[in-house]
């Protein structure tokens, strides 16, 4: 049984947030509308806590990193505009996920900073968390960062541990896999151009439409390196958390307004 009240795959480009897109508000408008739809669905599901899987949090080689401090704070600034966000961490759920993952033999680290509790017990919110949460209801959170040093199978297994912890918690929990896709769509971008970017993104669109996220495990390392996606690992964690026969997929949008691909997909 799917233990999540709502789950989704979202991108995290800063210009999705209209305040940070000036003077180019139309640049990611298609994705922005999809994000607003995902946010409305998440709000309707009324979660107590939202788990966010991000590639840009504190990364530890060969370990899954789970934030377990009192709260998290982050700011984003672009084109002279700034947004800030402060969210309470669901420490009980964070700890339970870590325990379930360790029981499966997975390497896990729980992260804190400064003090064990109180207002100074705070970790930074990265843009992979801030952007999707901007569109979501304000709840407590659990933030998890995968490790690309670990196998795809480990990411699936971690997802199943996460689902077990959520099911046993008795809480209403939402899940966000924060994923941008290939970053090599534009020769003027920071990663240049490679034809693999279009090819990988097209294959991911097909896999999402068919709810076969595990198909990403077949991507060759060289193919991934050329295309430069940052979404595969979080998507596989989601795949491990929601069994194939329980995935009711709604694919909302795909676009490449700059040098990287943006996809929005809901799992009801």
mmCIF file of C-alpha atoms in Angstrom:
data_model
loop_
_atom_site.group_PDB
_atom_site.id
_atom_site.type_symbol
_atom_site.label_atom_id
_atom_site.label_comp_id
_atom_site.label_asym_id
_atom_site.label_seq_id
_atom_site.Cartn_x
_atom_site.Cartn_y
_atom_site.Cartn_z
ATOM 1 C CA UNK A 1 0.000 0.000 0.000
ATOM 2 C CA UNK A 2 1.232 3.509 -0.883
ATOM 3 C CA UNK A 3 1.795 5.206 2.512
ATOM 4 C CA UNK A 4 2.059 8.733 1.094
ATOM 5 C CA UNK A 5 -0.928 11.048 0.874
ATOM 6 C CA UNK A 6 0.623 12.652 -2.221
ATOM 7 C CA UNK A 7 3.932 12.387 -4.056
ATOM 8 C CA UNK A 8 5.492 14.264 -6.936
ATOM 9 C CA UNK A 9 8.584 14.848 -9.014
ATOM 10 C CA UNK A 10 9.407 18.546 -9.281
ATOM 11 C CA UNK A 11 12.212 20.652 -10.744
ATOM 12 C CA UNK A 12 14.056 23.333 -8.778
ATOM 13 C CA UNK A 13 15.214 26.085 -11.132
ATOM 14 C CA UNK A 14 15.067 29.421 -9.286
ATOM 15 C CA UNK A 15 13.159 31.207 -12.061
ATOM 16 C CA UNK A 16 10.186 28.899 -11.537
ATOM 17 C CA UNK A 17 9.419 31.260 -8.648
ATOM 18 C CA UNK A 18 8.021 34.345 -10.363
ATOM 19 C CA UNK A 19 9.557 36.748 -7.830
ATOM 20 C CA UNK A 20 12.999 35.445 -8.802
ATOM 21 C CA UNK A 21 12.327 35.467 -12.561
ATOM 22 C CA UNK A 22 12.266 39.217 -13.180
ATOM 23 C CA UNK A 23 12.694 40.488 -15.853
ATOM 24 C CA UNK A 24 11.835 37.137 -17.511
ATOM 25 C CA UNK A 25 8.525 36.039 -15.927
ATOM 26 C CA UNK A 26 7.554 33.984 -18.977
ATOM 27 C CA UNK A 27 10.786 31.965 -18.979
ATOM 28 C CA UNK A 28 9.512 29.022 -16.898
ATOM 29 C CA UNK A 29 5.806 29.837 -16.894
ATOM 30 C CA UNK A 30 4.766 26.399 -18.173
ATOM 31 C CA UNK A 31 6.567 24.733 -15.292
ATOM 32 C CA UNK A 32 5.339 27.360 -12.809
ATOM 33 C CA UNK A 33 1.723 26.533 -13.662
ATOM 34 C CA UNK A 34 2.444 22.829 -13.161
ATOM 35 C CA UNK A 35 4.096 23.563 -9.818
ATOM 36 C CA UNK A 36 1.055 25.527 -8.714
ATOM 37 C CA UNK A 37 -1.093 22.516 -9.628
ATOM 38 C CA UNK A 38 1.171 20.162 -7.664
ATOM 39 C CA UNK A 39 1.063 22.529 -4.709
ATOM 40 C CA UNK A 40 -2.736 22.582 -4.790
ATOM 41 C CA UNK A 41 -2.828 18.779 -4.837
ATOM 42 C CA UNK A 42 -0.394 18.575 -1.933
ATOM 43 C CA UNK A 43 -2.454 21.100 0.031
ATOM 44 C CA UNK A 44 -5.611 19.128 -0.631
ATOM 45 C CA UNK A 45 -3.929 15.982 0.701
ATOM 46 C CA UNK A 46 -3.331 17.819 4.014
ATOM 47 C CA UNK A 47 0.076 16.387 5.011
ATOM 48 C CA UNK A 48 1.472 16.619 8.530
ATOM 49 C CA UNK A 49 5.017 16.407 7.123
ATOM 50 C CA UNK A 50 6.625 16.638 3.692
ATOM 51 C CA UNK A 51 9.748 14.632 2.854
ATOM 52 C CA UNK A 52 11.983 16.306 0.267
ATOM 53 C CA UNK A 53 14.656 14.354 -1.594
ATOM 54 C CA UNK A 54 17.249 16.835 -2.866
ATOM 55 C CA UNK A 55 20.534 16.438 -4.770
ATOM 56 C CA UNK A 56 21.872 19.752 -3.437
ATOM 57 C CA UNK A 57 21.820 19.264 0.327
ATOM 58 C CA UNK A 58 24.736 18.185 2.512
ATOM 59 C CA UNK A 59 26.358 15.356 0.558
ATOM 60 C CA UNK A 60 28.341 12.561 2.168
ATOM 61 C CA UNK A 61 30.241 10.061 0.044
ATOM 62 C CA UNK A 62 28.724 6.586 0.273
ATOM 63 C CA UNK A 63 26.026 7.590 2.764
ATOM 64 C CA UNK A 64 22.449 8.783 2.640
ATOM 65 C CA UNK A 65 22.224 12.062 4.569
ATOM 66 C CA UNK A 66 19.116 12.803 6.655
ATOM 67 C CA UNK A 67 18.806 16.161 8.400
ATOM 68 C CA UNK A 68 17.874 15.756 12.069
ATOM 69 C CA UNK A 69 17.994 19.198 13.671
ATOM 70 C CA UNK A 70 15.310 21.488 15.083
ATOM 71 C CA UNK A 71 14.723 23.547 11.956
ATOM 72 C CA UNK A 72 16.126 24.560 8.582
ATOM 73 C CA UNK A 73 16.516 28.024 7.082
ATOM 74 C CA UNK A 74 17.331 29.150 3.570
ATOM 75 C CA UNK A 75 17.367 32.190 1.290
ATOM 76 C CA UNK A 76 17.379 32.617 -2.474
ATOM 77 C CA UNK A 77 18.152 35.824 -4.322
ATOM 78 C CA UNK A 78 17.956 36.695 -8.018
ATOM 79 C CA UNK A 79 17.398 39.842 -10.089
ATOM 80 C CA UNK A 80 17.348 41.912 -6.888
ATOM 81 C CA UNK A 81 14.512 39.908 -5.288
ATOM 82 C CA UNK A 82 14.905 37.666 -2.259
ATOM 83 C CA UNK A 83 12.806 34.968 -0.633
ATOM 84 C CA UNK A 84 13.498 33.232 2.667
ATOM 85 C CA UNK A 85 12.090 30.130 4.290
ATOM 86 C CA UNK A 86 12.236 28.542 7.741
ATOM 87 C CA UNK A 87 10.764 25.086 8.378
ATOM 88 C CA UNK A 88 10.583 22.875 11.448
ATOM 89 C CA UNK A 89 12.100 19.406 11.029
ATOM 90 C CA UNK A 90 10.027 16.336 11.896
ATOM 91 C CA UNK A 91 12.820 14.782 13.938
ATOM 92 C CA UNK A 92 10.806 11.753 14.984
ATOM 93 C CA UNK A 93 10.153 10.767 11.374
ATOM 94 C CA UNK A 94 13.732 11.605 10.340
ATOM 95 C CA UNK A 95 15.061 9.291 13.030
ATOM 96 C CA UNK A 96 12.615 6.535 12.128
ATOM 97 C CA UNK A 97 13.664 6.644 8.468
ATOM 98 C CA UNK A 98 17.312 6.391 9.495
ATOM 99 C CA UNK A 99 16.562 3.409 11.752
ATOM 100 C CA UNK A 100 14.648 1.546 9.037
ATOM 101 C CA UNK A 101 17.395 2.189 6.497
ATOM 102 C CA UNK A 102 20.088 0.931 8.875
ATOM 103 C CA UNK A 103 18.092 -2.250 9.503
ATOM 104 C CA UNK A 104 18.320 -2.896 5.772
ATOM 105 C CA UNK A 105 22.086 -2.550 5.938
ATOM 106 C CA UNK A 106 22.214 0.838 4.229
ATOM 107 C CA UNK A 107 24.808 3.478 5.161
ATOM 108 C CA UNK A 108 23.032 6.461 6.712
ATOM 109 C CA UNK A 109 24.142 9.638 8.485
ATOM 110 C CA UNK A 110 21.840 11.927 10.475
ATOM 111 C CA UNK A 111 22.938 15.553 10.372
ATOM 112 C CA UNK A 112 22.806 18.326 12.941
ATOM 113 C CA UNK A 113 24.588 21.597 13.547
ATOM 114 C CA UNK A 114 25.744 23.716 16.495
ATOM 115 C CA UNK A 115 23.433 22.403 19.238
ATOM 116 C CA UNK A 116 21.377 19.243 19.674
ATOM 117 C CA UNK A 117 18.175 21.242 20.093
ATOM 118 C CA UNK A 118 16.838 24.785 20.314
ATOM 119 C CA UNK A 119 16.989 27.710 17.869
ATOM 120 C CA UNK A 120 20.692 27.243 17.062
ATOM 121 C CA UNK A 121 20.042 23.665 15.919
ATOM 122 C CA UNK A 122 19.622 24.708 12.299
ATOM 123 C CA UNK A 123 20.831 23.442 8.911
ATOM 124 C CA UNK A 124 20.659 25.323 5.580
ATOM 125 C CA UNK A 125 17.843 24.806 3.105
ATOM 126 C CA UNK A 126 19.218 24.386 -0.414
ATOM 127 C CA UNK A 127 17.433 25.493 -3.591
ATOM 128 C CA UNK A 128 16.452 21.894 -4.317
ATOM 129 C CA UNK A 129 14.200 22.165 -1.251
ATOM 130 C CA UNK A 130 13.241 25.848 -1.248
ATOM 131 C CA UNK A 131 11.900 25.950 -4.808
ATOM 132 C CA UNK A 132 9.399 23.078 -4.556
ATOM 133 C CA UNK A 133 8.398 23.963 -0.981
ATOM 134 C CA UNK A 134 7.602 27.516 -2.110
ATOM 135 C CA UNK A 135 4.529 26.072 -3.849
ATOM 136 C CA UNK A 136 3.549 23.663 -1.051
ATOM 137 C CA UNK A 137 1.585 24.026 2.195
ATOM 138 C CA UNK A 138 3.685 25.033 5.191
ATOM 139 C CA UNK A 139 4.387 21.903 7.230
ATOM 140 C CA UNK A 140 7.247 20.272 9.082
ATOM 141 C CA UNK A 141 9.787 18.626 6.785
ATOM 142 C CA UNK A 142 12.354 15.852 6.463
ATOM 143 C CA UNK A 143 15.203 16.564 4.026
ATOM 144 C CA UNK A 144 17.229 13.694 2.579
ATOM 145 C CA UNK A 145 20.185 13.798 0.174
ATOM 146 C CA UNK A 146 21.237 10.673 -1.746
ATOM 147 C CA UNK A 147 24.775 9.599 -2.566
ATOM 148 C CA UNK A 148 25.829 8.920 -6.138
ATOM 149 C CA UNK A 149 28.616 6.742 -4.739
ATOM 150 C CA UNK A 150 25.948 4.172 -3.851
ATOM 151 C CA UNK A 151 24.245 1.828 -6.290
ATOM 152 C CA UNK A 152 20.872 2.366 -7.928
ATOM 153 C CA UNK A 153 19.686 -0.721 -6.022
ATOM 154 C CA UNK A 154 20.625 0.986 -2.746
ATOM 155 C CA UNK A 155 18.451 3.962 -3.682
ATOM 156 C CA UNK A 156 15.475 1.697 -4.352
ATOM 157 C CA UNK A 157 16.067 -0.057 -1.035
ATOM 158 C CA UNK A 158 16.288 3.250 0.801
ATOM 159 C CA UNK A 159 12.936 4.216 -0.705
ATOM 160 C CA UNK A 160 11.352 1.059 0.689
ATOM 161 C CA UNK A 161 12.823 1.819 4.137
ATOM 162 C CA UNK A 162 11.418 5.330 3.928
ATOM 163 C CA UNK A 163 7.972 3.975 3.047
ATOM 164 C CA UNK A 164 8.046 1.521 5.959
ATOM 165 C CA UNK A 165 8.918 4.308 8.394
ATOM 166 C CA UNK A 166 6.117 6.498 7.055
ATOM 167 C CA UNK A 167 3.566 3.664 7.241
ATOM 168 C CA UNK A 168 4.466 2.936 10.862
ATOM 169 C CA UNK A 169 4.433 6.619 11.849
ATOM 170 C CA UNK A 170 0.677 6.970 11.479
ATOM 171 C CA UNK A 171 1.246 10.438 10.015
ATOM 172 C CA UNK A 172 -0.032 11.967 6.819
ATOM 173 C CA UNK A 173 3.161 12.388 4.813
ATOM 174 C CA UNK A 174 3.814 13.927 1.400
ATOM 175 C CA UNK A 175 6.857 13.128 -0.730
ATOM 176 C CA UNK A 176 8.773 15.350 -3.161
ATOM 177 C CA UNK A 177 11.574 14.057 -5.376
ATOM 178 C CA UNK A 178 13.288 17.316 -6.362
ATOM 179 C CA UNK A 179 14.806 16.610 -9.772
ATOM 180 C CA UNK A 180 16.197 18.693 -12.584
ATOM 181 C CA UNK A 181 17.104 16.641 -15.614
ATOM 182 C CA UNK A 182 19.795 16.837 -18.271
ATOM 183 C CA UNK A 183 22.014 19.919 -17.980
ATOM 184 C CA UNK A 184 23.723 19.730 -21.385
ATOM 185 C CA UNK A 185 21.015 21.123 -23.659
ATOM 186 C CA UNK A 186 22.736 24.410 -24.553
ATOM 187 C CA UNK A 187 26.290 24.987 -25.735
ATOM 188 C CA UNK A 188 26.269 28.393 -24.018
ATOM 189 C CA UNK A 189 25.295 26.840 -20.673
ATOM 190 C CA UNK A 190 27.808 25.970 -17.946
ATOM 191 C CA UNK A 191 27.990 22.319 -19.026
ATOM 192 C CA UNK A 192 27.967 22.806 -22.775
ATOM 193 C CA UNK A 193 25.942 20.765 -25.260
ATOM 194 C CA UNK A 194 25.661 17.034 -25.783
ATOM 195 C CA UNK A 195 23.044 15.175 -27.794
ATOM 196 C CA UNK A 196 22.677 12.736 -24.896
ATOM 197 C CA UNK A 197 20.765 15.437 -22.976
ATOM 198 C CA UNK A 198 17.791 15.318 -25.336
ATOM 199 C CA UNK A 199 17.964 11.530 -25.574
ATOM 200 C CA UNK A 200 18.016 10.958 -21.822
ATOM 201 C CA UNK A 201 15.218 13.420 -21.134
ATOM 202 C CA UNK A 202 13.037 11.841 -23.822
ATOM 203 C CA UNK A 203 13.567 8.431 -22.262
ATOM 204 C CA UNK A 204 12.734 9.748 -18.782
ATOM 205 C CA UNK A 205 9.496 11.300 -20.107
ATOM 206 C CA UNK A 206 8.519 7.904 -21.524
ATOM 207 C CA UNK A 207 9.404 6.111 -18.278
ATOM 208 C CA UNK A 208 7.339 8.554 -16.236
ATOM 209 C CA UNK A 209 4.366 8.249 -18.562
ATOM 210 C CA UNK A 210 4.493 4.463 -18.145
ATOM 211 C CA UNK A 211 5.262 4.598 -14.388
ATOM 212 C CA UNK A 212 8.394 2.513 -15.021
ATOM 213 C CA UNK A 213 10.892 4.589 -13.047
ATOM 214 C CA UNK A 214 13.116 1.549 -12.544
ATOM 215 C CA UNK A 215 14.011 1.800 -16.238
ATOM 216 C CA UNK A 216 16.460 4.562 -15.305
ATOM 217 C CA UNK A 217 18.655 1.894 -13.749
ATOM 218 C CA UNK A 218 19.529 0.769 -17.273
ATOM 219 C CA UNK A 219 21.186 4.074 -18.193
ATOM 220 C CA UNK A 220 24.904 3.570 -18.790
ATOM 221 C CA UNK A 221 27.341 5.674 -16.714
ATOM 222 C CA UNK A 222 28.803 7.314 -19.818
ATOM 223 C CA UNK A 223 25.314 8.245 -21.050
ATOM 224 C CA UNK A 224 24.541 9.846 -17.674
ATOM 225 C CA UNK A 225 27.856 11.695 -17.614
ATOM 226 C CA UNK A 226 27.247 13.186 -21.065
ATOM 227 C CA UNK A 227 23.648 14.235 -20.309
ATOM 228 C CA UNK A 228 24.333 15.418 -16.731
ATOM 229 C CA UNK A 229 20.954 14.897 -15.045
ATOM 230 C CA UNK A 230 20.561 15.342 -11.300
ATOM 231 C CA UNK A 231 17.201 13.603 -10.937
ATOM 232 C CA UNK A 232 17.833 9.880 -11.363
ATOM 233 C CA UNK A 233 18.799 9.134 -7.748
ATOM 234 C CA UNK A 234 15.847 10.904 -6.128
ATOM 235 C CA UNK A 235 13.449 9.380 -8.682
ATOM 236 C CA UNK A 236 14.700 5.897 -7.818
ATOM 237 C CA UNK A 237 14.196 6.596 -4.109
ATOM 238 C CA UNK A 238 10.603 7.521 -4.936
ATOM 239 C CA UNK A 239 10.320 4.343 -7.022
ATOM 240 C CA UNK A 240 11.441 2.269 -4.058
ATOM 241 C CA UNK A 241 8.893 4.016 -1.847
ATOM 242 C CA UNK A 242 5.876 3.524 -4.119
ATOM 243 C CA UNK A 243 5.455 0.092 -5.712
ATOM 244 C CA UNK A 244 4.778 -0.029 -9.489
ATOM 245 C CA UNK A 245 1.224 -1.324 -9.047
ATOM 246 C CA UNK A 246 0.467 1.583 -6.695
ATOM 247 C CA UNK A 247 1.653 4.383 -8.996
ATOM 248 C CA UNK A 248 -1.183 6.425 -10.442
ATOM 249 C CA UNK A 249 0.862 8.806 -12.549
ATOM 250 C CA UNK A 250 -0.175 12.205 -13.863
ATOM 251 C CA UNK A 251 2.501 13.721 -16.112
ATOM 252 C CA UNK A 252 1.999 17.487 -16.105
ATOM 253 C CA UNK A 253 4.779 19.070 -18.154
ATOM 254 C CA UNK A 254 8.260 19.042 -19.647
ATOM 255 C CA UNK A 255 10.230 21.975 -21.002
ATOM 256 C CA UNK A 256 13.804 23.113 -21.591
ATOM 257 C CA UNK A 257 13.670 26.917 -21.280
ATOM 258 C CA UNK A 258 17.410 27.237 -20.591
ATOM 259 C CA UNK A 259 20.165 24.612 -20.489
ATOM 260 C CA UNK A 260 18.468 21.994 -18.261
ATOM 261 C CA UNK A 261 15.255 19.986 -18.463
ATOM 262 C CA UNK A 262 12.285 20.569 -16.169
ATOM 263 C CA UNK A 263 9.586 17.950 -15.501
ATOM 264 C CA UNK A 264 6.537 17.912 -13.260
ATOM 265 C CA UNK A 265 4.803 14.633 -12.426
ATOM 266 C CA UNK A 266 2.258 13.667 -9.756
ATOM 267 C CA UNK A 267 1.730 10.295 -8.062
ATOM 268 C CA UNK A 268 -1.775 10.058 -6.627
#
